Coordinates of C-alpha atoms and ligand atoms in Angstrom, one line a residue:
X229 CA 122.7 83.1 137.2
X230 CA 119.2 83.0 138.9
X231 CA 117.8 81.7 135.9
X232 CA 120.0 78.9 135.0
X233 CA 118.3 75.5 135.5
X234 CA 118.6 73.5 138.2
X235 CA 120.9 71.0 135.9
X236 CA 122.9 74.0 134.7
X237 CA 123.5 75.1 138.0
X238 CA 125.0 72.1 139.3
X239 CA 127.2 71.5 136.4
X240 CA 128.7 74.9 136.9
X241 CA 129.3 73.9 140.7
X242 CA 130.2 70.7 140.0
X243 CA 133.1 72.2 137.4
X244 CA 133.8 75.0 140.0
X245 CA 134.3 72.4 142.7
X246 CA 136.7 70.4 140.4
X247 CA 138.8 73.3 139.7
X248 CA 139.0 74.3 143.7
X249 CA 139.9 70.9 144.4
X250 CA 142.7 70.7 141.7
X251 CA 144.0 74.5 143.5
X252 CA 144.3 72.2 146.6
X253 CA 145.5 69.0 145.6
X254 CA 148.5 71.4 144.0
X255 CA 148.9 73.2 146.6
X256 CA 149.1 70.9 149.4
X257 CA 152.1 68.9 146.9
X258 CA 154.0 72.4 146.4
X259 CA 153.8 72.4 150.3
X260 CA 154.9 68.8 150.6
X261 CA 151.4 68.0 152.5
X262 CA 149.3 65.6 152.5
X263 CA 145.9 66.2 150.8
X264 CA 143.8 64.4 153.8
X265 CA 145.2 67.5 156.0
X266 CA 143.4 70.4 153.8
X267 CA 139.5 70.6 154.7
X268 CA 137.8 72.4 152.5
X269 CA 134.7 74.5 153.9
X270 CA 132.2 76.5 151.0
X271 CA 131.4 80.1 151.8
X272 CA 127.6 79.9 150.7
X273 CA 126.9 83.3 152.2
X274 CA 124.2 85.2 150.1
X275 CA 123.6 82.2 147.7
X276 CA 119.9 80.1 148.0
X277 CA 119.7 76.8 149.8
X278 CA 119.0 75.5 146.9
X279 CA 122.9 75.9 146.0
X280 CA 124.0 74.4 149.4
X281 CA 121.8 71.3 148.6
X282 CA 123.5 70.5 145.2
X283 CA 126.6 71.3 146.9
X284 CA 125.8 68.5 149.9
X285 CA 124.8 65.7 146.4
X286 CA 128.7 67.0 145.5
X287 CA 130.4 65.9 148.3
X288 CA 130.8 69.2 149.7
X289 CA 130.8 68.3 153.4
X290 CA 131.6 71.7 155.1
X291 CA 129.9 75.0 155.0
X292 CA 130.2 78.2 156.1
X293 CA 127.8 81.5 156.4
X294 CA 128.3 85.2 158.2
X295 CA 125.6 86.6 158.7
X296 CA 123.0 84.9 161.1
X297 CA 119.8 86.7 159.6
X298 CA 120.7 84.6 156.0
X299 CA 122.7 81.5 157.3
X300 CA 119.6 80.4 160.1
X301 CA 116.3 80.0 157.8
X302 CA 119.1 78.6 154.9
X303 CA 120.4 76.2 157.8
X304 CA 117.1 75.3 158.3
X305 CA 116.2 74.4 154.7
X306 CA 119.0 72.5 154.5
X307 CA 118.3 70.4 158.1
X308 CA 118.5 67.0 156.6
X309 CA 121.7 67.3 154.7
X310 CA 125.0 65.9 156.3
X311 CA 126.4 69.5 156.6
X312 CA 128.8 70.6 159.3
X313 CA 128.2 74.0 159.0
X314 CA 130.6 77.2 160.3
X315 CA 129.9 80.5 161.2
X316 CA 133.1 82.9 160.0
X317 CA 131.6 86.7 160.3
X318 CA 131.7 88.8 162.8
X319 CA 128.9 87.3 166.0
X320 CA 126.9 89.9 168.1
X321 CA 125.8 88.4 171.2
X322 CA 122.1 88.7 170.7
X323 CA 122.6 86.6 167.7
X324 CA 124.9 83.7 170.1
X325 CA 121.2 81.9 170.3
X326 CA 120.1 81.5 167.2
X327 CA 123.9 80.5 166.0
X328 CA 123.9 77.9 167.8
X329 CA 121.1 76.0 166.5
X330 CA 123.1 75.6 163.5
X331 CA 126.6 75.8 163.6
X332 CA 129.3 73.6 164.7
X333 CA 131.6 75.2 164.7
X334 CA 132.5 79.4 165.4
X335 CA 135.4 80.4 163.6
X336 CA 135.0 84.7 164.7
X337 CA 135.6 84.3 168.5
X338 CA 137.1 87.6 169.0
X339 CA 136.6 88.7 172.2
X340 CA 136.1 87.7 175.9
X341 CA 132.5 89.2 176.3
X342 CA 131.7 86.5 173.2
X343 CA 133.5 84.0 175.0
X344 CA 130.9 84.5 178.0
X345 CA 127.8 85.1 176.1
X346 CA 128.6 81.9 174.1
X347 CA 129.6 79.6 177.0
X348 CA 126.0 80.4 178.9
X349 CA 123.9 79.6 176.2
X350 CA 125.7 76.5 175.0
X351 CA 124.8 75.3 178.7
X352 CA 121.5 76.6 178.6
X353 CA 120.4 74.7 175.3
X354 CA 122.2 71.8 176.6
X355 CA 123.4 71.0 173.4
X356 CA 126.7 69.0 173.1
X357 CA 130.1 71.6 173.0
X358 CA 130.3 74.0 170.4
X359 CA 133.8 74.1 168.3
X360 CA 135.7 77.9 168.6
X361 CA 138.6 79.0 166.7
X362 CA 139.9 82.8 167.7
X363 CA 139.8 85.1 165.0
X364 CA 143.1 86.9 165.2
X365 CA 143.1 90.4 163.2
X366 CA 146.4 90.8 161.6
X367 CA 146.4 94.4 161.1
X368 CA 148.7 95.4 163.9
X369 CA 150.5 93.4 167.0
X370 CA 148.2 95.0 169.5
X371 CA 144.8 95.9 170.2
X372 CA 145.6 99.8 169.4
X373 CA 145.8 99.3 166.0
X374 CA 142.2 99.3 164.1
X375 CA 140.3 96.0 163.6
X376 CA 137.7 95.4 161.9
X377 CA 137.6 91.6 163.6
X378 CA 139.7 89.4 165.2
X379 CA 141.6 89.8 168.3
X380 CA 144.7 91.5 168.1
X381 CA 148.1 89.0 168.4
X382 CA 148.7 90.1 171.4
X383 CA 145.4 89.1 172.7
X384 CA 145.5 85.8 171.7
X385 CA 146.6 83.8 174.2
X386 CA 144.7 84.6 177.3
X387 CA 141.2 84.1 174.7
X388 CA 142.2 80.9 174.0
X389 CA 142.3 80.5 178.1
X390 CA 139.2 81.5 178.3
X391 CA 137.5 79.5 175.9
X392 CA 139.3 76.1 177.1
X393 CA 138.2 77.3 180.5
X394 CA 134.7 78.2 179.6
X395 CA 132.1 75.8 180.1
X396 CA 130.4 73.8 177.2
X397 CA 133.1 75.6 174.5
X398 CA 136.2 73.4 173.1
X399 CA 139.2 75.6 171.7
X400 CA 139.8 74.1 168.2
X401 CA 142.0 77.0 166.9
X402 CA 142.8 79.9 165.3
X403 CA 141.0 81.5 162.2
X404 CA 142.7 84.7 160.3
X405 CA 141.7 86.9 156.8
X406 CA 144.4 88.4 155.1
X407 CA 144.8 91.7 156.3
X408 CA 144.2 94.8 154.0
X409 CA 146.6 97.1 156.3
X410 CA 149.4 97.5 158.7
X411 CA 152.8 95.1 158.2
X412 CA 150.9 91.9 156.2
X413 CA 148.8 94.3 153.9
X414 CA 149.6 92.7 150.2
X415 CA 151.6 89.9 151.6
X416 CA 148.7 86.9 152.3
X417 CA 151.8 84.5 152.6
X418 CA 153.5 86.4 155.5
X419 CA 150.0 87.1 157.1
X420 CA 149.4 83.4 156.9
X421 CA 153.0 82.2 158.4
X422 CA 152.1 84.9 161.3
X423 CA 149.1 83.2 162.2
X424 CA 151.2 79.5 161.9
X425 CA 153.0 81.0 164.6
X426 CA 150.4 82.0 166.8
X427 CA 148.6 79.1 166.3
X428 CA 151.8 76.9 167.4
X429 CA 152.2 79.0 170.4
X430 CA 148.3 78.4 171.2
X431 CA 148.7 74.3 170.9
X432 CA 151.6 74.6 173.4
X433 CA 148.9 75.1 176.2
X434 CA 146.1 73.8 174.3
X435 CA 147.5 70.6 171.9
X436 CA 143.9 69.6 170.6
X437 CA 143.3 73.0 168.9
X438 CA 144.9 72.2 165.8
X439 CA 142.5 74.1 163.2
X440 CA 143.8 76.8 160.9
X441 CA 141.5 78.8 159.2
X442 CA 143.0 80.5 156.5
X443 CA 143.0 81.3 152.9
X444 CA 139.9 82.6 150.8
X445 CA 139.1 82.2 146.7
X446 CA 142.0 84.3 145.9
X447 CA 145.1 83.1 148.5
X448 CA 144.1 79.6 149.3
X449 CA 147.8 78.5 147.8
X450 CA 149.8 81.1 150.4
X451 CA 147.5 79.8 153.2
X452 CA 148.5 76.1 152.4
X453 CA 151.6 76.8 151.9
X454 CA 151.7 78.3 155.8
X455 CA 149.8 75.2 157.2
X456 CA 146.4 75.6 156.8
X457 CA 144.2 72.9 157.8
X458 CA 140.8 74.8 156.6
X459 CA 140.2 76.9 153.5
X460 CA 137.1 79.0 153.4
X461 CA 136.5 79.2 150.1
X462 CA 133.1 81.5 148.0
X463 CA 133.8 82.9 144.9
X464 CA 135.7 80.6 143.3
X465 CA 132.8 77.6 144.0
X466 CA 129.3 79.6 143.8
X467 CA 130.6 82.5 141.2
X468 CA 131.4 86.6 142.2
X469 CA 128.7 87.6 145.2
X470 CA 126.9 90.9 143.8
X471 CA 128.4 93.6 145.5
X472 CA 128.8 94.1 149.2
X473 CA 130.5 91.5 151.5
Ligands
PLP788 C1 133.2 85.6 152.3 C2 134.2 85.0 153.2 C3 135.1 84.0 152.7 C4 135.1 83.5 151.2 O1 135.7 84.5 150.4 P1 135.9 84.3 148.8 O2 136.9 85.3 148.5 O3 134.5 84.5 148.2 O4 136.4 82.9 148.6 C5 136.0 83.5 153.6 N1 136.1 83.8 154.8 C6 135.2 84.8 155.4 C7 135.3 85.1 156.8 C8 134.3 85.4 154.5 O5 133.5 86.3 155.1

């Protein structure tokens, strides 16, 4: 894949793209939505810069990376492109600094100590509010059950306190994977009307945060189908990722 040319390469996004957008455009009419309220956001996570610059001559407006160590010299690269970028995977706080010089928008806000360490340096740098959207972990109602990320349902509400509360954060919504266990495991369409339900109950104390994030290369239907305003979509634009993540 490496060694296609540079033309190659962006005829196989540009077909890739086409396909994506023809999964949405059906999708959002099965659902009886309109098209404008589907964003779509590339997952360009262990592909070059170079792919997230023919991406940005696509149209591609939205991307997404998680893993700081890959996503900040690939954000830098790609500095003078029109990009909105988003980071989805799971944020340490020692990393909440270099984050921030890139993305727009956090979409893994899981729990309160993130909440803190994200709020101080977004005040420190000075830089205009950062977007967050809580990660909720489907894999059981409360935080007893294992998570790998995301804040348990149960959790839920008093994060999205203390984001709208936190200084220099703005609470935009609610982000969700489809979860391989506990009562949604196999079921991406009940996962994703679960998190429709949360997120309703979060826009009752917080209208503005109307962002879903959900649905992935291989459930973006099910996750429009629930009300998803964001797909995060990899695979299905830059090809399979080898191995790993
Ligand atoms: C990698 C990743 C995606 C994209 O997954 P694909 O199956 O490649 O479309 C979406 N969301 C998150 C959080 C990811 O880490």
């Amino acid at each position: 894949m490496t060694d296609l040319t540079s033309a190659e390469r962006l005829g196989r996004l540009r077909e890739n793209l086409a396909a994506v957008e023809a999964r949405i455009d059906a999708a959002c009419a099965a659902a009886g939505r309109p098209r404008d309220e589907v964003t779509l956001v590339v997952v360009t996570k262990t592909y070059p810069a170079s792919d997230t610059r023919l991406l940005a001559s696509l149209g591609v407006t939205d991307v997404a990376e998680n893993r700081d160590q890959d996503a900040a010299p690939k954000a830098e690269e790609c500095g003078d492109l029109p990009l909105s970028w988003h980071f989805v995977g799971q944020l340490q706080t020692n990393k909440v600094r270099s984050v921030l010089r890139y993305a727009d928008r956090v979409h893994s806000v899981d729990r309160h100590k993130l909440v803190d360490a994200l709020s101080a340096e977004v005040v420190k740098s000075g830089r205009a509010d950062l977007g967050c959207l809580i990660q909720v972990g489907l894999e059981s109602e409360t935080p007893e059950g294992a998570h790998r990320g995301g804040a348990a349902p149960s959790e839920v509400e008093a994060l999205a306190e203390a984001v709208a509360a936190a200084p220099g954060l703005r609470l935009d919504g609610v982000m969700a994977v489809a979860p391989l266990v506990g009562p949604y495991a196999g079921d991406a369409r009940r996962a994703f009307d679960r998190l429709a339900e949360i997120a309703s109950r979060v826009r009752e104390s917080h209208p503005a945060a109307t962002m879903v994030s959900a649905g992935m290369s291989g459930d973006l239907e099910e996750a429009i189908a629930a009300g998803a305003t964001h797909v995060r979509i990899g695979t299905a634009v830059l090809g399979a990722r080898p191995t790993l993540r």
